[in-house]
mmCIF file of C-alpha atoms in Angstrom:
data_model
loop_
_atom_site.group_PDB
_atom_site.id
_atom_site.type_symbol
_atom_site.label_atom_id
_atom_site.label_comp_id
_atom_site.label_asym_id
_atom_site.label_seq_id
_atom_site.Cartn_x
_atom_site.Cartn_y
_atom_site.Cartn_z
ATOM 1 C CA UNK A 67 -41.241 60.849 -27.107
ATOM 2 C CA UNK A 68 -43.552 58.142 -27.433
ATOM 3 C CA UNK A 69 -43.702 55.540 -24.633
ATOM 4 C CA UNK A 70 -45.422 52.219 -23.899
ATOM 5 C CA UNK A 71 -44.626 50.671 -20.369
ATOM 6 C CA UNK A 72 -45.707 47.138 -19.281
ATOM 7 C CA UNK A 73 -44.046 46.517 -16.126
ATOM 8 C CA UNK A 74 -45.346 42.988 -15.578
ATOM 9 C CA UNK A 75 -43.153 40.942 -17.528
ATOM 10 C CA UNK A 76 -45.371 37.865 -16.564
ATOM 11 C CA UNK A 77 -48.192 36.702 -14.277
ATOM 12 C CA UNK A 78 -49.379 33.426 -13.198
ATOM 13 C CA UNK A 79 -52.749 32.757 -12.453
ATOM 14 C CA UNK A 80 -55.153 29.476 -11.610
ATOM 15 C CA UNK A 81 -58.015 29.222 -14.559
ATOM 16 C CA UNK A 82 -60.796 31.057 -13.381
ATOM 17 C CA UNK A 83 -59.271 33.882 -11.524
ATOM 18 C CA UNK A 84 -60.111 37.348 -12.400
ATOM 19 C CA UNK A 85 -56.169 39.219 -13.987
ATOM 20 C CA UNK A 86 -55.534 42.795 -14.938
ATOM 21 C CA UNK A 87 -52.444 43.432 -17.438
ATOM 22 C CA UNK A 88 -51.531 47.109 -16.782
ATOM 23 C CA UNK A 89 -50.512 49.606 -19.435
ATOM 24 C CA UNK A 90 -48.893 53.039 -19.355
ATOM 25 C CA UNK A 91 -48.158 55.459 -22.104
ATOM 26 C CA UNK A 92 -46.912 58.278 -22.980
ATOM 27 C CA UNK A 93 -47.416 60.840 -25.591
ATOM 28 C CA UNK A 94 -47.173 64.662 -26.245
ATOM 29 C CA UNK A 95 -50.104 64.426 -28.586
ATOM 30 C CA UNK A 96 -53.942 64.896 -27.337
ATOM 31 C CA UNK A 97 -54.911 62.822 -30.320
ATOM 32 C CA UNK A 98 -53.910 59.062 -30.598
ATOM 33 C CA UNK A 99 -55.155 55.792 -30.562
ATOM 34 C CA UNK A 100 -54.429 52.642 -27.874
ATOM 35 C CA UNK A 101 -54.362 48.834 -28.841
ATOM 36 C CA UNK A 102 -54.181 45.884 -27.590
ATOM 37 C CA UNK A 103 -52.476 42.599 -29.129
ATOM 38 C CA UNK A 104 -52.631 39.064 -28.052
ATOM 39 C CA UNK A 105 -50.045 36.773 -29.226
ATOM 40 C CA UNK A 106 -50.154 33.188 -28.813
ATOM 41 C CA UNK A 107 -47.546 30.653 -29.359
ATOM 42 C CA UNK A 108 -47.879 30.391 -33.030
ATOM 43 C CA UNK A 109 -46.527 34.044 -33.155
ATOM 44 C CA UNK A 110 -49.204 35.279 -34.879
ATOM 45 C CA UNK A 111 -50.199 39.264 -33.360
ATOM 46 C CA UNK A 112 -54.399 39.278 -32.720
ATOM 47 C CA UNK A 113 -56.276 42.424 -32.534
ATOM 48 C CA UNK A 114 -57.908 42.544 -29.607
ATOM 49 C CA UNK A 115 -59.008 46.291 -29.753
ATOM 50 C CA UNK A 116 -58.836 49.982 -30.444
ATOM 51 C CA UNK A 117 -59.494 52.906 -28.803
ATOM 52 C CA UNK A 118 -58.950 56.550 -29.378
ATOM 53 C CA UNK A 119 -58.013 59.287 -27.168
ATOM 54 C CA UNK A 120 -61.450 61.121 -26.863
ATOM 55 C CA UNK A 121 -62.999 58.181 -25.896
ATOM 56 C CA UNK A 122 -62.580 56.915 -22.280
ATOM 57 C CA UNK A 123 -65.825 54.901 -22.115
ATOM 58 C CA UNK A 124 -64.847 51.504 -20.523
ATOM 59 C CA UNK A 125 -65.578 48.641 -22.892
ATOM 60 C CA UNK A 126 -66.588 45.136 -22.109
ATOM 61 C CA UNK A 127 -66.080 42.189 -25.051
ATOM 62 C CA UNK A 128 -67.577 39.070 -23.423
ATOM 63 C CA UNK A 129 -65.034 38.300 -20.411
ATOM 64 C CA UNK A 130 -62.355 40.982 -21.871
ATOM 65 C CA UNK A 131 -62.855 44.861 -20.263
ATOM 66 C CA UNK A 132 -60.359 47.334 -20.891
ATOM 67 C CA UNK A 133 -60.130 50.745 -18.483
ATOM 68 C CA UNK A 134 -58.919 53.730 -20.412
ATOM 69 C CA UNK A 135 -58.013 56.384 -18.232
ATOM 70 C CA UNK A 136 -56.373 59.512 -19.409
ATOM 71 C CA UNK A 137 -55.424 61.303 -16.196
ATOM 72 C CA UNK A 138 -53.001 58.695 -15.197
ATOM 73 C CA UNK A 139 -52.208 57.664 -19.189
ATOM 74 C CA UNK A 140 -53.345 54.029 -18.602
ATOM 75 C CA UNK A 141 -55.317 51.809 -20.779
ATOM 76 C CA UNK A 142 -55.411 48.679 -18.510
ATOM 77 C CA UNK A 143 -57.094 45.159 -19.854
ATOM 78 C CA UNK A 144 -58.885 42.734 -17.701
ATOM 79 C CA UNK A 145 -59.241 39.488 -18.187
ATOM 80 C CA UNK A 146 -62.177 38.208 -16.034
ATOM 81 C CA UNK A 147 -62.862 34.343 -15.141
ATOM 82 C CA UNK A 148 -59.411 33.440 -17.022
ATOM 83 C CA UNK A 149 -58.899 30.396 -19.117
ATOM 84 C CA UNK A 150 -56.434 27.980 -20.188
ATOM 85 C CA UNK A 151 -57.156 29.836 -23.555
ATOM 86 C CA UNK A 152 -55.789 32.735 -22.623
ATOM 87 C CA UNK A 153 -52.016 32.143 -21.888
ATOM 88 C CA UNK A 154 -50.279 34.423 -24.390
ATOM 89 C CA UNK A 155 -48.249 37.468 -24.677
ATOM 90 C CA UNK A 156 -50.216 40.366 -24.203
ATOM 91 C CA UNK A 157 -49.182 43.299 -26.142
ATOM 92 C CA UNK A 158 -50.235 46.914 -25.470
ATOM 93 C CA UNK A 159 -49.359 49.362 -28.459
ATOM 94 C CA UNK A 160 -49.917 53.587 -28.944
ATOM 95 C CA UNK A 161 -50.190 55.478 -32.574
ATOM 96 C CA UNK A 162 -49.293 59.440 -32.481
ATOM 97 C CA UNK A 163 -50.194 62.026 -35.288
ATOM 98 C CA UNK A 164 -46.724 62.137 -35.469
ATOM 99 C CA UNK A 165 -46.595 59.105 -37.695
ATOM 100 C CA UNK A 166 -49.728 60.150 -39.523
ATOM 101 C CA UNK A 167 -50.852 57.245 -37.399
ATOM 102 C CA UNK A 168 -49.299 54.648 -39.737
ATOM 103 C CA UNK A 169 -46.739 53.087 -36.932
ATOM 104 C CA UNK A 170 -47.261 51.402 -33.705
ATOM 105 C CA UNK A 171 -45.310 51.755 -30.384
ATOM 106 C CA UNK A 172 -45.551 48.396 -28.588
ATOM 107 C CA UNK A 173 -44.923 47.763 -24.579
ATOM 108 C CA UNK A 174 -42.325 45.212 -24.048
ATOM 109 C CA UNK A 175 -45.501 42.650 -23.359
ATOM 110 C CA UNK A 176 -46.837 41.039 -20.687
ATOM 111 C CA UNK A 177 -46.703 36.957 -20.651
ATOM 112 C CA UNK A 178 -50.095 35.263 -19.131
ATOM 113 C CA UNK A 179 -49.747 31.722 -17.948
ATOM 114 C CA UNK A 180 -53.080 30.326 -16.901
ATOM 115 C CA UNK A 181 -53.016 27.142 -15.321
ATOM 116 C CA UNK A 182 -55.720 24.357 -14.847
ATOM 117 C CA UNK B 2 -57.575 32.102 -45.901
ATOM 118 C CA UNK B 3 -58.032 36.091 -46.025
ATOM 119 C CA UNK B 4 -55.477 36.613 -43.528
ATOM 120 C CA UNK B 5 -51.973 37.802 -43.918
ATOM 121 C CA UNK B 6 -50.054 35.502 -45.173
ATOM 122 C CA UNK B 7 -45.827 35.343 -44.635
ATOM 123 C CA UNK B 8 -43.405 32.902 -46.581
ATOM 124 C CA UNK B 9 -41.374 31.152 -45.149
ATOM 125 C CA UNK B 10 -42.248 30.597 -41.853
ATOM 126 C CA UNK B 11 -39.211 29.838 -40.796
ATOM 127 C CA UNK B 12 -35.544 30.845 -42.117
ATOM 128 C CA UNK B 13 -31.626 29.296 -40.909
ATOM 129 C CA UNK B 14 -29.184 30.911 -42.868
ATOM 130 C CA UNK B 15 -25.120 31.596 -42.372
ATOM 131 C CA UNK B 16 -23.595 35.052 -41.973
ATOM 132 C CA UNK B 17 -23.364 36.705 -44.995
ATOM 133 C CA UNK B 18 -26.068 35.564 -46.786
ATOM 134 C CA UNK B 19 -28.783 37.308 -48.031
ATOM 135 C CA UNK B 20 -32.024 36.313 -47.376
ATOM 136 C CA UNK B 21 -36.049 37.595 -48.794
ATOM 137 C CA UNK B 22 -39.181 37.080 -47.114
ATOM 138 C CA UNK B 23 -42.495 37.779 -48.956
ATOM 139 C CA UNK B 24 -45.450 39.174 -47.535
ATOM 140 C CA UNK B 25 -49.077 39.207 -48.792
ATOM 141 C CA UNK B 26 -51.731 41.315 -47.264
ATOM 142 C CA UNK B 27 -55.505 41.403 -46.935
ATOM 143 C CA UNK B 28 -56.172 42.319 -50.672
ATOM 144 C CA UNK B 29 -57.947 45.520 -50.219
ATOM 145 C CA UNK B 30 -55.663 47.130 -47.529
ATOM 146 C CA UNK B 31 -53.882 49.467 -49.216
ATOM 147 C CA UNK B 32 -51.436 50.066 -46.159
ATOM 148 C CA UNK B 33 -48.575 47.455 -45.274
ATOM 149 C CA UNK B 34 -46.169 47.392 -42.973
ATOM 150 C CA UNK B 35 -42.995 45.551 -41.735
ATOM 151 C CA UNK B 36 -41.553 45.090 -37.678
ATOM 152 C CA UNK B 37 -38.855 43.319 -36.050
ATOM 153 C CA UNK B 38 -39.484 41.383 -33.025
ATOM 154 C CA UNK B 39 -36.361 40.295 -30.769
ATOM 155 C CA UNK B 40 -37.009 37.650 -27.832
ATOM 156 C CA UNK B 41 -38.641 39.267 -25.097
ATOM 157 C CA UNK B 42 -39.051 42.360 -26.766
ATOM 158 C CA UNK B 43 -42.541 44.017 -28.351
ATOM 159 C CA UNK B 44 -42.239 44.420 -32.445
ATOM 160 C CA UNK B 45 -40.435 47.486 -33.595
ATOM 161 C CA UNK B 46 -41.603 49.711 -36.603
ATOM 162 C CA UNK B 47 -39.133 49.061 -39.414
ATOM 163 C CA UNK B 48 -40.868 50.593 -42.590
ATOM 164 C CA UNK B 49 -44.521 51.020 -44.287
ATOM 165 C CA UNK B 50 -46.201 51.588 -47.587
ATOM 166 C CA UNK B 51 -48.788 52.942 -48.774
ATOM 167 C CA UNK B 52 -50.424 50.965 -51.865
ATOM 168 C CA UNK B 53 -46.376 50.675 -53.812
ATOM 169 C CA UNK B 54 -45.179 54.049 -52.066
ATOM 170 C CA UNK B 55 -42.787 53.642 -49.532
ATOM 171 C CA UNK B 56 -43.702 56.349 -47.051
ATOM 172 C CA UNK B 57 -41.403 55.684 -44.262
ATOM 173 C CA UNK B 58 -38.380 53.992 -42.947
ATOM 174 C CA UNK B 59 -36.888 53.516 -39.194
ATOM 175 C CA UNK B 60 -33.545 53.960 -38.448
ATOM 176 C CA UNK B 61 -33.262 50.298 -37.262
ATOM 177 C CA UNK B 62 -33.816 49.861 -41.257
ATOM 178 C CA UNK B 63 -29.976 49.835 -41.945
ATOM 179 C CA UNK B 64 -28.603 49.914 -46.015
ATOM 180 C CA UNK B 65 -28.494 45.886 -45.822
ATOM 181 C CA UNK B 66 -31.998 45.587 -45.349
ATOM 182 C CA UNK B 67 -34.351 46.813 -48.571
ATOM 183 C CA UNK B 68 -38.309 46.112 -48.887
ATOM 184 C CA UNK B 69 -40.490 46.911 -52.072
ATOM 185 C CA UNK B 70 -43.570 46.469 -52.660
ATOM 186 C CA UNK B 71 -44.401 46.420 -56.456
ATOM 187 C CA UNK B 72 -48.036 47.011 -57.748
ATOM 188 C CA UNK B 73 -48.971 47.677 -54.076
ATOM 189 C CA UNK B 74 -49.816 43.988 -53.407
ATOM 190 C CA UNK B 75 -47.152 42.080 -51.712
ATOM 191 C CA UNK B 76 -44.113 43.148 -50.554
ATOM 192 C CA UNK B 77 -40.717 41.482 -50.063
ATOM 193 C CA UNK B 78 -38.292 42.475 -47.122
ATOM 194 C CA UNK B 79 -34.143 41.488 -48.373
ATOM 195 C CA UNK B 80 -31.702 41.424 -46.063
ATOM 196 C CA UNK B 81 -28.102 41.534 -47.267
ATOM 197 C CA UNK B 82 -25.245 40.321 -45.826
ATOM 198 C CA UNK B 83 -27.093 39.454 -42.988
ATOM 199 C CA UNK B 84 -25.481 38.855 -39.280
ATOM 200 C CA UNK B 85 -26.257 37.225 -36.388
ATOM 201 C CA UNK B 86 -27.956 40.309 -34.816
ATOM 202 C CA UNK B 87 -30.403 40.255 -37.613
ATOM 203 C CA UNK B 88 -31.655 36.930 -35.796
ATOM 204 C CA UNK B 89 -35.055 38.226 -35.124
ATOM 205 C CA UNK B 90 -39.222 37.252 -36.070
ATOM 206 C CA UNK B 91 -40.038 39.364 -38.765
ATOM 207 C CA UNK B 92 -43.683 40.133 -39.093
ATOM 208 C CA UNK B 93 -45.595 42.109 -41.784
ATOM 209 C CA UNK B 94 -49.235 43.619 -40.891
ATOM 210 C CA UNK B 95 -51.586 45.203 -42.902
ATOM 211 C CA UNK B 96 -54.653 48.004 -42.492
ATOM 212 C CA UNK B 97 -57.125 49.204 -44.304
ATOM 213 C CA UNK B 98 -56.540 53.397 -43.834
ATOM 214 C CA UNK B 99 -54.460 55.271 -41.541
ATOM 215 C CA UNK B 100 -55.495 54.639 -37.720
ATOM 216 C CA UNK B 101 -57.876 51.621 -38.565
ATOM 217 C CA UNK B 102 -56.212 48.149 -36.457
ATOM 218 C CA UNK B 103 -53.357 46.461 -38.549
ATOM 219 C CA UNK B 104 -53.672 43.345 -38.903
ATOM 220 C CA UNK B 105 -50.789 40.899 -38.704
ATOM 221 C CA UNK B 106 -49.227 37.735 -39.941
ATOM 222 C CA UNK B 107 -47.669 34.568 -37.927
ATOM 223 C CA UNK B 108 -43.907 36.116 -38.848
ATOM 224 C CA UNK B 109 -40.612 34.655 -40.695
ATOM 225 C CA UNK B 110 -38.768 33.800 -37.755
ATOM 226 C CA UNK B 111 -34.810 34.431 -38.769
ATOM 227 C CA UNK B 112 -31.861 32.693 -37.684
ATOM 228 C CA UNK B 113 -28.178 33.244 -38.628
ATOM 229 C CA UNK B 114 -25.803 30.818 -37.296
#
């Protein structure tokens, strides 16, 4: 069955400190596709990114990086030189061939509170 | 504003009322989709269409809840005789094609006292 774990229910960090939210899946499928969501107070879900399963090329957007690795079925997010900005609820989500890809399996979130 | 939009934002209603929430996507994403989100919790899958086709529908989707999506533009989620366990943000997302990012709106957040 299809499984996304986020076992940090919430960090704390001081602005400018480097954070890594950790996610762990799990799937019987070789082909799927990983996202991340941010969701800030308003409620509203933001696409962060997407990744598929045949590509485990680290990718850098400005101060975000994401580490996909598939041995240990983890697709981990960094946030690097952290800002107020960034408190949220961080979301990390899988998609299986088993749903024709249509529906998304979300972790249970991880809550970022960045202080000044 | 291109985004997804949901009406209302926000809902208070009494037990065993029935309630509707409307949801309209990015107009060319044919794909649209509906999740539950409790406190604390990640959203859940309830159901999806494709254009006015409904194509699938979790079990969470019990016979008091009903969505439709006529003409394949917006959709509307009902909920019937609703209870206080429906209490929940309900949030509709849309995608382009199967596998592309969906893209989501702020959420109905429901309350039944």
């Amino acid at each position: 069955a299809q499984k996304v774990t986020q076992a940090q229910t919430e960090i704390s960090v001081v602005e400018k400190e480097d954070v890594t939210l950790d996610c762990v899946y799990e799937t019987r499928d070789t082909t799927y596709y990983l996202f991340w969501y941010k969701q800030p107070p308003s409620g509203e879900l933001v696409f962060l990114i997407r990744r598929n399963s045949f590509d485990e090329q680290n990718e850098i957007s400005g101060r975000y990086s994401w580490n996909f690795q598939k041995s240990t079925s983890s697709f981990n997010f960094t946030i690097t030189a952290s800002q107020v900005v960034d408190s949220a609820v961080y979301f990390c989500a899988l998609s299986e061939p088993s749903s024709g890809f249509q529906k998304l399996v979300f972790g249970t979130g991880t809550r970022l509170l960045v202080s000044p | 504003d291109t985004g997804v939009s949901q009406n209302p934002r926000h809902k208070i209603t009494k037990r065993g009322q029935n309630v509707t929430f409307r949801c309209d996507p990015i107009s060319e994403h044919n794909r649209l989709y509906w999740y539950r989100q409790t406190l604390g919790q990640g959203p859940e899958f309830l159901t999806y269409f494709q254009n006015e086709a409904q194509l699938e529908k979790s079990r969470l989707l019990s016979d008091r809840f009903s969505a439709e999506r006529p003409k394949g533009s917006f959709s509307t989620l009902e909920i019937q005789r609703t209870e206080q366990g429906d209490s929940a943000m309900y949030l509709c997302a849309s995608s382009p094609g199967r596998g592309e990012e969906a893209f989501f709106g702020q959420g109905t957040r429901l309350t039944v006292v």
